[in-house]
Amino acid sequence: MPDIDMSVNLAGMTMKNPIVAASGAFGFGAEYGEFYDISRLGGICVKGLTPKRREGNPPPRIAETPMGMLNSVGLQNPGVDAFIEKELPRLKGIDIRVIANISGSTPEEYGEMCEKLSDAGVDMIEVNISCPNVKAGGLAYGTRPGLAAEVTEVARRHARVPVMVKLSPNVTDITEIARAVEGAGADAISLINTIRGMRIDLNTRRPILRMNTGGLSGPAVFPVAVRMVWEVAGAVKVPVLGMGGVSRGADAAEMMLAGAAAVAVGAACFSDPYAPVKTVDELAEIGRAQGLGRISELTGAVRAW
């Protein structure tokens, strides 16, 4: 079959292909690098970073579910400074785009991390607004347009690289949040984050997760993710990184048809560490079979009724 151009552009950042390792599922890439050359991917979105080291939530904090998994890891990470010192130099030596995912408790913390990471040379910053907002009494930034816009504006003002805002699906109208962050300066939008869920042990009658509830990911959420990507892509002009239950090339193609410029693979990595590179190869095969010259031709090409 004829060759195909797999490169895509995400908010001015060119990637060799549209497949990104999703934050939280790929660590900092070192472990997966023992299985294959991670430069085969378009990008890596590193494990969520916070201003200081976090140990995360107490176990049990991961539970299997039908067609997916629940997690309440709690953003365990070494802190942004340790990442810049120990992990980023290795990643910068790999031919892959590095996207830093950040979470904070105040807008000021987001701003500080954006400055540090921009200076350190990451390619893009993914702002996770699905974490507690201390100033708003524990409300997540991602659930109210005004709060989402506030943290986006601060991040954009302090960052010197493209800023992508990661949206929570646990809202009534995700397009309202998407428009708010676009208006506040977001260069791109990523979605969806996990859906809040719960499992209970019938014998102990206790929730399986120590924190009672957690984030649902995996194939079970894929139809919800496709719908939300389609809605957001139609509501904003900035590019979208689609994610949520993507585990194969056909899923990535479907996500792109819905409007995603690029696609992230997350939970699938836990059942098959090769899932991201398999997705790259399968997506290329789909593009060739459909006679495409560029894989980016899939983006937004859905023919809705």
Coordinates of C-alpha atoms in Angstrom, one line a residue:
M1 CA 0.0 0.0 0.0
P2 CA 1.2 3.6 -0.6
D3 CA 3.0 5.4 2.2
I4 CA 1.1 7.8 4.4
D5 CA 2.2 11.0 6.3
M6 CA 1.5 10.3 9.9
S7 CA 2.6 13.7 11.3
V8 CA 0.1 16.0 13.0
N9 CA 0.2 19.5 14.4
L10 CA -1.1 20.1 17.9
A11 CA -1.2 23.8 18.8
G12 CA 1.9 24.5 16.8
M13 CA 3.7 21.4 18.1
T14 CA 4.5 19.0 15.3
M15 CA 4.5 15.3 16.2
K16 CA 5.7 12.4 14.0
N17 CA 2.4 10.7 14.6
P18 CA -0.8 11.5 16.6
I19 CA -0.4 8.9 19.3
V20 CA 0.5 10.1 22.8
A21 CA 1.1 8.1 26.0
A22 CA -1.5 9.5 28.4
S23 CA -0.5 11.0 31.8
G24 CA -0.7 8.7 34.7
A25 CA -0.5 5.5 32.7
F26 CA 3.1 5.7 31.4
G27 CA 5.1 7.1 34.3
F28 CA 8.1 9.0 32.9
G29 CA 8.6 6.4 30.1
A30 CA 11.6 4.6 31.6
E31 CA 9.8 1.3 32.3
Y32 CA 8.1 1.1 29.0
G33 CA 11.4 2.0 27.3
E34 CA 12.6 -1.5 28.4
F35 CA 10.0 -3.0 26.1
Y36 CA 10.4 -0.8 23.0
D37 CA 11.8 2.4 21.7
I38 CA 9.3 5.0 22.9
S39 CA 10.5 7.4 20.2
R40 CA 8.1 5.5 18.0
L41 CA 5.3 7.5 19.7
G42 CA 4.4 11.0 18.8
G43 CA 4.6 12.2 22.4
I44 CA 4.6 11.3 26.1
C45 CA 2.4 13.1 28.6
V46 CA 4.3 12.5 31.8
K47 CA 2.8 11.5 35.2
G48 CA 1.0 14.4 36.8
L49 CA 3.4 16.8 38.6
T50 CA 2.7 18.9 41.7
P51 CA 4.8 21.7 43.3
K52 CA 6.1 19.3 46.0
R53 CA 6.6 15.5 46.3
R54 CA 3.4 13.6 46.9
E55 CA 3.1 10.1 48.2
G56 CA -0.5 9.7 46.9
N57 CA -3.5 8.0 48.6
P58 CA -3.3 4.9 50.8
P59 CA -3.9 1.5 49.2
P60 CA -6.0 -0.2 47.9
R61 CA -6.0 2.5 45.2
I62 CA -6.5 0.5 42.0
A63 CA -9.4 -1.9 41.3
E64 CA -10.4 -3.8 38.2
T65 CA -13.8 -3.3 36.7
P66 CA -15.7 -4.8 33.7
M67 CA -14.0 -3.3 30.6
G68 CA -11.8 -1.0 32.7
M69 CA -10.3 0.0 36.0
L70 CA -10.8 2.4 38.9
N71 CA -7.9 4.3 40.4
S72 CA -7.4 6.7 43.2
V73 CA -3.6 6.9 43.1
G74 CA -3.7 10.5 44.3
L75 CA -1.1 12.1 42.1
Q76 CA 1.9 10.3 43.6
N77 CA 4.9 12.0 42.1
P78 CA 8.4 13.3 43.0
G79 CA 7.5 16.9 42.5
V80 CA 8.2 19.3 39.6
D81 CA 11.8 20.1 40.7
A82 CA 12.8 16.5 40.9
F83 CA 11.2 15.8 37.5
I84 CA 13.2 18.6 35.9
E85 CA 16.4 17.5 37.5
K86 CA 16.2 13.7 37.2
E87 CA 13.7 12.7 34.5
L88 CA 13.5 15.5 31.9
P89 CA 17.2 15.3 30.8
R90 CA 16.7 11.7 29.8
L91 CA 13.4 12.4 28.0
K92 CA 14.9 15.3 26.1
G93 CA 17.5 12.9 24.7
I94 CA 14.7 10.9 23.1
D95 CA 13.1 11.9 19.8
I96 CA 9.6 12.4 21.3
R97 CA 7.5 15.4 22.3
V98 CA 7.4 15.9 26.0
I99 CA 4.2 17.1 27.5
A100 CA 4.3 18.0 31.2
N101 CA 1.0 17.4 33.1
I102 CA 0.6 19.6 36.2
S103 CA -1.9 19.9 39.1
G104 CA -2.1 22.5 41.8
S105 CA -4.2 23.7 44.7
T106 CA -4.1 27.4 43.7
P107 CA -3.7 29.4 40.5
E108 CA -0.4 30.6 41.8
E109 CA 1.0 27.1 42.0
Y110 CA 0.0 26.5 38.4
G111 CA 1.8 29.6 37.4
E112 CA 5.0 28.7 39.2
M113 CA 5.1 25.3 37.6
C114 CA 4.5 26.7 34.2
E115 CA 7.4 29.0 34.5
K116 CA 9.8 26.3 35.7
L117 CA 8.7 23.8 33.1
S118 CA 8.9 26.3 30.3
D119 CA 12.4 27.3 31.3
A120 CA 13.4 23.6 31.5
G121 CA 12.4 23.0 27.9
V122 CA 9.3 20.8 27.8
D123 CA 7.3 21.0 24.5
M124 CA 3.9 21.6 26.0
I125 CA 2.1 21.8 29.3
E126 CA -1.1 20.0 30.1
V127 CA -3.0 21.7 32.8
N128 CA -5.1 19.3 34.8
I129 CA -8.0 21.2 36.2
S130 CA -9.7 18.1 37.6
C131 CA -8.1 18.4 41.1
P132 CA -9.4 20.0 44.3
N133 CA -9.4 23.8 44.5
V134 CA -8.5 24.7 48.0
K135 CA -9.7 28.3 47.7
A136 CA -13.1 27.1 46.6
G137 CA -13.7 24.7 49.4
G138 CA -12.6 21.6 47.6
L139 CA -14.4 22.2 44.4
A140 CA -12.6 21.0 41.3
Y141 CA -11.4 23.7 39.0
G142 CA -12.8 21.8 36.1
T143 CA -16.5 21.9 37.2
R144 CA -17.1 25.6 36.9
P145 CA -16.4 27.8 33.9
G146 CA -15.2 30.8 35.9
L147 CA -12.7 28.7 37.9
A148 CA -11.5 26.8 34.9
A149 CA -10.9 30.1 33.1
E150 CA -9.1 31.6 36.1
V151 CA -6.4 28.9 36.3
T152 CA -6.1 28.7 32.5
E153 CA -5.4 32.5 32.3
V154 CA -2.7 32.2 35.0
A155 CA -1.1 29.2 33.3
R156 CA -1.1 30.9 29.9
R157 CA 0.4 34.1 31.3
H158 CA 3.3 32.2 32.9
A159 CA 4.0 29.6 30.2
R160 CA 6.3 30.1 27.3
V161 CA 5.2 26.9 25.5
P162 CA 1.7 25.9 24.3
V163 CA -0.8 25.3 27.1
M164 CA -3.3 22.4 26.9
V165 CA -6.1 22.2 29.4
K166 CA -7.4 18.8 30.5
L167 CA -11.1 18.7 31.1
S168 CA -13.2 16.7 33.6
P169 CA -16.1 14.7 32.2
N170 CA -17.9 15.0 35.5
V171 CA -19.9 18.1 34.5
T172 CA -23.3 18.8 33.0
D173 CA -22.1 20.5 29.8
I174 CA -18.5 20.0 28.9
T175 CA -18.7 22.5 26.0
E176 CA -19.3 25.3 28.5
I177 CA -16.0 24.5 30.3
A178 CA -14.2 24.1 26.9
R179 CA -15.4 27.6 25.7
A180 CA -14.3 29.1 29.0
V181 CA -10.7 27.8 28.8
E182 CA -10.4 28.7 25.1
G183 CA -11.5 32.2 26.0
A184 CA -8.9 32.4 28.7
G185 CA -6.1 31.5 26.3
A186 CA -5.8 27.7 26.1
D187 CA -3.9 26.7 23.0
A188 CA -5.4 23.2 23.0
I189 CA -7.8 21.1 25.0
S190 CA -7.5 17.4 26.1
L191 CA -10.3 15.2 27.2
I192 CA -11.6 13.2 28.8
N193 CA -10.2 12.7 32.3
T194 CA -11.6 9.7 34.3
I195 CA -15.3 9.3 35.2
R196 CA -16.0 9.1 38.9
G197 CA -17.0 5.5 39.9
M198 CA -17.1 3.1 42.8
R199 CA -16.9 -0.7 43.6
I200 CA -17.9 -2.4 46.9
D201 CA -16.7 -5.7 48.4
L202 CA -19.7 -7.8 49.2
N203 CA -18.0 -9.7 52.0
T204 CA -16.5 -6.7 53.9
R205 CA -19.2 -4.3 52.7
R206 CA -16.5 -1.7 52.3
P207 CA -15.6 0.1 49.1
I208 CA -12.8 -1.6 47.4
L209 CA -10.8 1.6 47.1
R210 CA -9.5 3.1 50.4
M211 CA -10.7 6.5 49.2
N212 CA -14.2 5.0 48.5
T213 CA -14.5 6.4 45.0
G214 CA -12.0 6.6 42.1
G215 CA -11.6 7.5 38.4
L216 CA -13.0 5.0 35.9
S217 CA -10.9 4.5 32.7
G218 CA -10.6 1.9 30.0
P219 CA -12.8 0.6 27.1
A220 CA -16.0 1.1 29.1
V221 CA -15.7 4.9 28.9
F222 CA -14.8 5.1 25.2
P223 CA -18.3 5.9 23.8
V224 CA -18.6 8.7 26.4
A225 CA -15.2 10.0 25.4
V226 CA -16.0 10.0 21.7
R227 CA -19.2 11.9 22.3
M228 CA -17.5 14.5 24.4
V229 CA -14.6 15.0 22.0
W230 CA -17.1 15.4 19.2
E231 CA -19.1 18.0 21.2
V232 CA -16.0 20.0 22.2
A233 CA -14.4 19.9 18.8
G234 CA -17.5 21.4 17.4
A235 CA -17.7 24.1 20.1
V236 CA -14.1 25.5 20.0
K237 CA -11.5 26.4 17.4
V238 CA -8.4 25.2 19.3
P239 CA -7.2 21.6 18.6
V240 CA -8.3 18.7 20.8
L241 CA -6.3 15.7 22.2
G242 CA -8.8 12.9 22.6
M243 CA -8.5 10.2 25.1
G244 CA -10.6 7.8 27.2
G245 CA -10.7 4.0 26.5
V246 CA -8.5 4.1 23.4
S247 CA -6.7 0.8 23.1
R248 CA -6.2 0.1 19.3
G249 CA -5.8 1.8 16.0
A250 CA -9.6 1.7 15.2
D251 CA -10.3 3.5 18.4
A252 CA -7.8 6.2 17.5
A253 CA -9.2 6.6 14.1
E254 CA -12.7 7.0 15.5
M255 CA -11.5 9.6 18.0
M256 CA -9.9 11.6 15.2
L257 CA -13.1 11.4 13.1
A258 CA -14.9 12.9 16.1
G259 CA -12.6 15.8 15.9
A260 CA -9.3 15.0 17.7
A261 CA -6.1 16.2 16.2
A262 CA -4.2 13.7 18.3
V263 CA -5.1 10.8 20.5
A264 CA -3.7 9.5 23.9
V265 CA -3.5 5.9 25.0
G266 CA -3.7 5.3 28.8
A267 CA -5.3 2.4 30.7
A268 CA -4.6 0.0 27.8
C269 CA -0.9 0.2 28.8
F270 CA -1.7 -1.8 32.0
S271 CA -3.0 -4.8 30.1
D272 CA -0.6 -4.5 27.2
P273 CA 2.5 -2.3 27.4
Y274 CA 2.8 -2.4 23.6
A275 CA -0.7 -0.9 23.2
P276 CA 0.6 2.6 22.2
V277 CA 3.0 1.4 19.5
K278 CA 0.4 -1.1 18.2
T279 CA -2.0 1.8 18.0
V280 CA 0.4 3.8 15.8
D281 CA 0.9 0.9 13.4
E282 CA -2.8 0.0 13.2
L283 CA -3.8 3.6 12.6
A284 CA -1.3 3.8 9.8
E285 CA -2.8 0.7 8.2
I286 CA -6.3 2.1 8.5
G287 CA -5.1 5.3 6.8
R288 CA -3.4 3.5 4.0
A289 CA -6.5 1.2 3.5
Q290 CA -8.7 4.2 3.1
G291 CA -6.3 5.8 0.6
L292 CA -5.3 8.8 2.7
G293 CA -2.2 10.8 2.0
R294 CA -2.1 12.2 5.5
I295 CA -3.5 10.7 8.7
S296 CA -4.6 14.2 9.7
E297 CA -7.3 14.0 7.0
L298 CA -9.3 11.9 9.5
T299 CA -9.7 14.8 12.0
G300 CA -13.3 16.0 12.1
A301 CA -14.3 14.0 9.1
V302 CA -17.3 12.3 10.7
R303 CA -20.5 12.7 8.7
A304 CA -23.0 13.2 11.4
W305 CA -26.7 12.6 10.5

